[in-house]
Short mmCIF file of C-alpha atoms in Angstrom, two decimals:
data_model
loop_
_atom_site.label_atom_id
_atom_site.label_comp_id
_atom_site.label_asym_id
_atom_site.label_seq_id
_atom_site.Cartn_x
_atom_site.Cartn_y
_atom_site.Cartn_z
CA MET A 138 -11.68 -18.54 19.67
CA SER A 139 -7.94 -18.15 19.62
CA SER A 140 -6.13 -15.29 17.95
CA LEU A 141 -4.72 -15.39 14.44
CA ALA A 142 -1.28 -15.89 15.97
CA ALA A 143 -2.08 -19.48 16.94
CA PRO A 144 0.52 -22.14 16.08
CA LEU A 145 0.68 -23.52 12.57
CA PRO A 146 -1.12 -26.82 11.81
CA ALA A 147 0.86 -30.02 12.24
CA PRO A 148 3.51 -30.78 9.59
CA VAL A 149 2.27 -32.39 6.39
CA PRO A 150 2.61 -36.20 6.60
CA ARG A 151 4.73 -38.12 4.14
CA ARG A 152 1.71 -39.65 2.42
CA ALA A 153 0.29 -36.20 1.79
CA TRP A 154 -1.68 -37.37 -1.23
CA LEU A 155 -4.18 -38.97 1.15
CA THR A 156 -5.14 -35.44 2.19
CA ASP A 157 -4.52 -33.81 -1.18
CA LEU A 158 -6.75 -36.11 -3.24
CA PRO A 159 -10.05 -35.24 -1.50
CA VAL A 160 -9.18 -31.52 -1.72
CA LEU A 161 -8.40 -31.91 -5.42
CA MET A 162 -11.76 -33.62 -5.94
CA ILE A 163 -13.41 -30.60 -4.36
CA ALA A 164 -11.66 -28.41 -6.92
CA VAL A 165 -13.15 -30.65 -9.62
CA VAL A 166 -16.75 -30.36 -8.38
CA TRP A 167 -16.35 -26.63 -7.75
CA GLY A 168 -15.14 -26.26 -11.32
CA ALA A 169 -18.27 -28.06 -12.52
CA SER A 170 -20.45 -25.91 -10.27
CA TYR A 171 -20.09 -22.87 -12.55
CA LEU A 172 -21.92 -24.61 -15.36
CA ALA A 173 -24.52 -26.07 -12.99
CA ALA A 174 -25.19 -22.74 -11.25
CA LYS A 175 -25.51 -20.84 -14.50
CA GLY A 176 -28.16 -23.30 -15.63
CA ILE A 177 -30.51 -22.63 -12.71
CA THR A 178 -29.69 -19.09 -11.51
CA THR A 179 -30.53 -15.61 -12.77
CA ALA A 180 -29.83 -12.20 -11.27
CA ASP A 181 -33.29 -12.25 -9.66
CA THR A 182 -33.08 -15.76 -8.18
CA VAL A 183 -29.59 -15.78 -6.62
CA ILE A 184 -30.74 -15.64 -3.00
CA ALA A 185 -33.62 -18.07 -3.53
CA VAL A 186 -31.31 -20.64 -5.12
CA LEU A 187 -28.79 -20.24 -2.30
CA VAL A 188 -31.54 -20.88 0.29
CA LEU A 189 -32.59 -24.04 -1.56
CA ARG A 190 -29.00 -25.17 -2.06
CA PHE A 191 -28.17 -25.01 1.65
CA ALA A 192 -31.54 -25.99 3.11
CA LEU A 193 -31.58 -29.20 1.06
CA VAL A 194 -28.81 -30.81 3.11
CA LEU A 195 -29.04 -29.02 6.45
CA PRO A 196 -31.79 -31.22 8.00
CA VAL A 197 -29.80 -34.35 7.16
CA LEU A 198 -26.74 -32.91 8.87
CA VAL A 199 -28.66 -31.90 11.98
CA ILE A 200 -30.23 -35.36 12.36
CA ALA A 201 -26.97 -37.21 11.70
CA GLY A 202 -24.90 -35.14 14.09
CA TRP A 203 -27.41 -34.17 16.79
CA ARG A 204 -25.45 -35.68 19.68
CA ARG A 205 -22.21 -34.08 18.55
CA LEU A 206 -23.92 -30.74 18.11
CA ARG A 207 -25.12 -30.83 21.71
CA ALA A 208 -21.56 -31.56 22.84
CA LEU A 209 -20.09 -28.44 21.20
CA LYS A 210 -18.72 -25.84 23.58
CA ALA A 211 -19.71 -22.19 23.45
CA ALA A 212 -16.39 -21.21 21.85
CA GLN A 213 -16.89 -23.81 19.14
CA TRP A 214 -20.38 -22.53 18.40
CA ARG A 215 -18.99 -19.01 18.09
CA GLY A 216 -16.14 -20.12 15.86
CA ALA A 217 -18.38 -22.14 13.56
CA GLY A 218 -20.96 -19.34 13.51
CA LEU A 219 -18.29 -16.88 12.39
CA LEU A 220 -17.30 -19.27 9.62
CA GLY A 221 -20.97 -19.42 8.60
CA LEU A 222 -21.06 -15.65 8.19
CA VAL A 223 -17.89 -15.73 6.11
CA LEU A 224 -19.32 -18.58 4.05
CA SER A 225 -22.52 -16.70 3.33
CA GLY A 226 -20.46 -13.76 2.10
CA ILE A 227 -18.40 -16.02 -0.16
CA PHE A 228 -21.46 -17.53 -1.81
CA LEU A 229 -23.25 -14.21 -2.24
CA LEU A 230 -20.18 -12.62 -3.81
CA GLU A 231 -19.42 -15.57 -6.06
CA THR A 232 -22.97 -16.15 -7.24
CA TYR A 233 -23.75 -12.52 -7.98
CA GLY A 234 -20.29 -12.18 -9.49
CA VAL A 235 -20.76 -15.09 -11.89
CA VAL A 236 -24.15 -13.72 -12.92
CA HIS A 237 -22.72 -10.28 -13.68
CA THR A 238 -19.45 -11.23 -15.38
CA SER A 239 -18.13 -13.83 -17.79
CA ALA A 240 -17.06 -17.28 -16.67
CA THR A 241 -13.60 -16.46 -18.06
CA ASN A 242 -13.16 -13.44 -15.80
CA ALA A 243 -14.67 -15.28 -12.82
CA GLY A 244 -12.25 -18.20 -13.15
CA LEU A 245 -9.26 -15.90 -13.51
CA ILE A 246 -10.06 -13.59 -10.61
CA ILE A 247 -11.09 -16.25 -8.09
CA SER A 248 -7.76 -18.02 -8.66
CA LEU A 249 -6.05 -15.07 -6.98
CA THR A 250 -6.91 -16.85 -3.73
CA MET A 251 -3.69 -18.80 -4.41
CA ILE A 252 -1.74 -15.57 -3.97
CA PHE A 253 -3.82 -14.00 -1.21
CA THR A 254 -3.68 -16.99 1.15
CA PRO A 255 0.09 -17.49 1.50
CA LEU A 256 0.60 -13.73 1.71
CA ALA A 257 -2.07 -13.40 4.40
CA GLU A 258 -0.71 -16.41 6.27
CA ALA A 259 2.76 -14.89 6.19
CA ALA A 260 1.41 -11.57 7.44
CA VAL A 261 -0.40 -12.99 10.47
CA THR A 262 2.55 -15.21 11.43
CA ARG A 263 5.14 -12.53 10.59
CA THR A 264 7.07 -14.93 8.41
CA ARG A 265 8.14 -14.78 4.80
CA PRO A 266 6.52 -17.36 2.49
CA PRO A 267 9.00 -19.53 0.57
CA GLY A 268 10.00 -17.94 -2.69
CA SER A 269 9.40 -21.21 -4.51
CA PHE A 270 5.79 -21.32 -3.26
CA VAL A 271 5.08 -17.76 -4.39
CA ALA A 272 6.70 -18.49 -7.74
CA ALA A 273 4.61 -21.66 -8.13
CA ALA A 274 1.43 -19.77 -7.30
CA GLY A 275 2.37 -17.09 -9.81
CA LEU A 276 2.96 -19.75 -12.44
CA SER A 277 -0.47 -21.20 -11.76
CA VAL A 278 -2.12 -17.79 -12.05
CA ALA A 279 -0.28 -17.18 -15.32
CA GLY A 280 -1.62 -20.51 -16.50
CA VAL A 281 -5.15 -19.50 -15.54
CA VAL A 282 -4.74 -16.29 -17.56
CA LEU A 283 -3.82 -18.30 -20.66
CA LEU A 284 -6.44 -20.93 -19.94
CA THR A 285 -9.24 -18.39 -19.72
CA GLN A 286 -8.14 -16.43 -22.79
CA SER A 287 -9.93 -19.01 -24.93
CA GLY A 288 -13.16 -17.21 -24.08
CA GLY A 289 -11.69 -13.72 -24.33
CA PHE A 290 -11.04 -11.28 -21.49
CA THR A 291 -13.60 -8.47 -21.19
CA ALA A 292 -13.21 -5.09 -19.50
CA PRO A 293 -13.53 -5.11 -15.68
CA SER A 294 -17.11 -4.92 -14.43
CA ALA A 295 -19.02 -4.90 -11.15
CA GLY A 296 -19.04 -8.69 -11.37
CA ASP A 297 -15.24 -8.72 -11.60
CA LEU A 298 -15.02 -6.69 -8.39
CA LEU A 299 -17.41 -9.10 -6.67
CA MET A 300 -15.23 -12.06 -7.69
CA LEU A 301 -12.15 -10.25 -6.35
CA LEU A 302 -13.90 -9.76 -3.01
CA ALA A 303 -14.92 -13.44 -3.09
CA ALA A 304 -11.27 -14.44 -3.47
CA LEU A 305 -10.42 -12.35 -0.39
CA ALA A 306 -13.32 -13.93 1.51
CA ARG A 307 -12.09 -17.43 0.61
CA THR A 308 -8.70 -16.51 2.04
CA VAL A 309 -10.28 -15.34 5.29
CA ASN A 310 -12.32 -18.56 5.51
CA VAL A 311 -9.27 -20.81 5.16
CA LEU A 312 -7.22 -18.82 7.66
CA VAL A 313 -9.97 -18.70 10.29
CA MET A 314 -10.47 -22.48 10.03
CA ALA A 315 -6.74 -23.07 10.44
CA ARG A 316 -6.08 -20.51 13.19
CA SER A 317 -9.07 -21.01 15.45
CA LYS A 318 -8.12 -23.45 18.22
CA ALA A 319 -11.78 -24.06 19.11
CA VAL A 320 -12.62 -24.93 15.51
CA ARG A 321 -9.63 -27.23 15.08
CA GLN A 322 -10.49 -29.22 18.21
CA ALA A 323 -14.14 -29.92 17.30
CA ASP A 324 -15.35 -32.64 14.95
CA SER A 325 -15.82 -31.68 11.31
CA LEU A 326 -19.44 -32.82 11.01
CA SER A 327 -20.71 -30.56 13.80
CA LEU A 328 -18.70 -27.58 12.60
CA THR A 329 -19.91 -28.05 9.03
CA THR A 330 -23.51 -28.21 10.27
CA VAL A 331 -23.24 -25.00 12.28
CA GLN A 332 -21.37 -23.28 9.46
CA LEU A 333 -23.96 -24.17 6.82
CA GLY A 334 -26.78 -23.40 9.25
CA GLY A 335 -25.39 -19.93 9.84
CA ALA A 336 -25.11 -19.32 6.10
CA VAL A 337 -28.64 -20.49 5.28
CA THR A 338 -29.97 -18.28 8.10
CA VAL A 339 -28.35 -15.27 6.44
CA PHE A 340 -29.82 -16.24 3.07
CA ALA A 341 -33.29 -16.83 4.56
CA VAL A 342 -33.27 -13.40 6.22
CA LEU A 343 -32.23 -11.78 2.93
CA ALA A 344 -34.92 -13.71 1.04
CA ALA A 345 -37.57 -12.35 3.43
CA LEU A 346 -36.63 -8.75 2.66
CA PRO A 347 -38.62 -6.95 -0.04
CA GLY A 348 -36.97 -6.49 -3.41
CA THR A 349 -34.60 -9.48 -3.15
CA GLY A 350 -36.32 -11.60 -5.79
CA PRO A 351 -38.94 -14.36 -5.77
CA ALA A 352 -39.43 -16.60 -2.75
CA PRO A 353 -37.41 -19.85 -2.65
CA TRP A 354 -40.54 -22.01 -2.83
CA THR A 355 -41.69 -20.09 -5.90
CA VAL A 356 -38.40 -20.74 -7.63
CA ALA A 357 -38.46 -24.42 -6.58
CA ALA A 358 -41.98 -24.86 -7.97
CA GLY A 359 -40.73 -23.78 -11.37
CA PHE A 360 -37.81 -26.22 -11.51
CA ASP A 361 -37.90 -29.17 -13.88
CA ALA A 362 -36.06 -32.49 -13.44
CA ARG A 363 -32.83 -31.14 -14.95
CA GLU A 364 -32.80 -28.11 -12.67
CA TRP A 365 -33.51 -30.22 -9.59
CA THR A 366 -30.61 -32.48 -10.54
CA ALA A 367 -28.32 -29.47 -10.87
CA LEU A 368 -29.51 -28.15 -7.51
CA ALA A 369 -28.88 -31.52 -5.84
CA PHE A 370 -25.36 -31.58 -7.31
CA LEU A 371 -24.66 -28.07 -5.99
CA SER A 372 -26.11 -28.90 -2.59
CA VAL A 373 -24.70 -32.36 -1.88
CA PHE A 374 -21.33 -32.30 -3.64
CA CYS A 375 -20.38 -28.64 -4.07
CA THR A 376 -21.66 -27.48 -0.67
CA LEU A 377 -21.89 -30.28 1.88
CA GLY A 378 -19.06 -32.48 0.65
CA ALA A 379 -16.81 -29.59 -0.33
CA PHE A 380 -16.77 -27.73 2.95
CA PHE A 381 -16.64 -30.88 5.05
CA VAL A 382 -13.51 -31.98 3.17
CA GLN A 383 -11.98 -28.51 3.26
CA MET A 384 -12.44 -28.23 7.02
CA TRP A 385 -11.05 -31.76 7.48
CA ALA A 386 -8.02 -31.10 5.27
CA VAL A 387 -7.04 -27.65 6.52
CA ARG A 388 -6.47 -29.10 10.00
CA ARG A 389 -4.06 -31.70 8.58
CA THR A 390 -2.00 -29.51 6.27
CA SER A 391 -1.35 -25.80 5.68
CA PRO A 392 -3.86 -23.18 4.47
CA SER A 393 -1.55 -22.33 1.59
CA ARG A 394 -1.43 -25.95 0.44
CA VAL A 395 -5.22 -26.31 0.54
CA SER A 396 -5.64 -23.01 -1.28
CA LEU A 397 -3.19 -24.00 -4.01
CA LEU A 398 -5.00 -27.28 -4.68
CA LEU A 399 -8.36 -25.54 -4.74
CA GLY A 400 -6.76 -23.07 -7.13
CA THR A 401 -6.96 -25.69 -9.90
CA GLU A 402 -10.71 -25.02 -9.96
CA PRO A 403 -10.56 -22.93 -13.18
CA LEU A 404 -8.86 -25.85 -14.95
CA TRP A 405 -11.74 -28.17 -14.08
CA ALA A 406 -14.25 -25.48 -14.98
CA ALA A 407 -12.72 -25.37 -18.45
CA ALA A 408 -12.74 -29.17 -18.71
CA THR A 409 -16.44 -29.24 -17.78
CA GLY A 410 -17.21 -26.53 -20.31
CA ILE A 411 -15.46 -28.49 -23.05
CA ALA A 412 -16.92 -31.90 -22.19
CA ILE A 413 -20.47 -30.79 -21.36
CA GLY A 414 -20.91 -27.18 -22.44
CA GLY A 415 -19.43 -27.61 -25.91
CA GLU A 416 -16.68 -25.03 -25.44
CA HIS A 417 -13.37 -25.22 -27.30
CA LEU A 418 -9.87 -24.86 -25.83
CA GLY A 419 -7.35 -23.14 -28.08
CA ALA A 420 -3.56 -23.35 -28.10
CA ALA A 421 -3.27 -20.71 -25.35
CA GLY A 422 -5.71 -22.69 -23.22
CA VAL A 423 -3.69 -25.89 -23.60
CA VAL A 424 -0.50 -24.10 -22.52
CA GLY A 425 -2.39 -22.54 -19.62
CA ALA A 426 -3.65 -25.93 -18.44
CA VAL A 427 -0.10 -27.29 -18.42
CA LEU A 428 1.11 -24.27 -16.44
CA VAL A 429 -1.66 -24.68 -13.85
CA LEU A 430 -0.82 -28.34 -13.29
CA THR A 431 2.93 -27.61 -13.18
CA GLY A 432 2.51 -24.73 -10.75
CA THR A 433 0.25 -26.77 -8.49
CA THR A 434 2.69 -29.69 -8.35
CA TRP A 435 5.62 -27.39 -7.67
CA GLY A 436 3.70 -25.49 -5.01
CA ARG A 437 2.72 -28.70 -3.21
CA ARG A 438 6.39 -29.69 -2.95
CA ALA A 439 7.30 -26.21 -1.70
CA ALA A 440 4.54 -26.46 0.94
CA ASP A 441 5.92 -29.82 2.06
CA ARG A 442 9.31 -28.26 2.67
#
């Protein structure tokens, strides 16, 4: 694995929307994942649901990419394994955080990844991020604040702190993917397989410990058709598809650009809540949605420059 001082990814191509669109779609499904996860997860079943969510797609990945997996070099295994550890931390923090705080607070705090990533990227490269990019990210965060005020902002809780740590972990994940030479040179399918395999191993070990909730198979036995559908959505689209696309995109653009696009996640979470969950978006929420979209568009142009 190379150091964090590795060269920046290649310049963003002119037809950047070909890379941006898949990343934006990931933001959409991640936004919908809040509602899906809340429907099948409780404080006692977090680890069991995470085991099921990852284990559902891992065998398919191993079978599909067996030859490529065998071709991975030791450095690539180490790099992908490290990403798996980071990924497991992200999911544990986010899932426990969502369970122990409001969706409003979760959406607001996790969006701070948009600020953390360009600042962290600037720190490791010893460069100053463009002022326009920072301003655009700030505008997006301000929009998220207004957007989430429709549900009311509660006092900080343990769940809020967990979501803050999850935002930091997301930043680390994006930077490691972009800066690791071994990771950037390997194919995305193999790296995604090792990454998810490492994460599900962590979850399985935790599930085997006493006092961590019911066993995954016990939780699965109690699922009905609706809950299995939600689990399949979380597993196939929000886990497998999302991290495959993220790893593919971050090697073709900048970490800050990917992070900014993924930062629209709270907007899609609100849209899902309105369309499916029956929530209502007030005047402040409408203004916030406009600010998020404006900030994202502005930030993409700043990243291009």
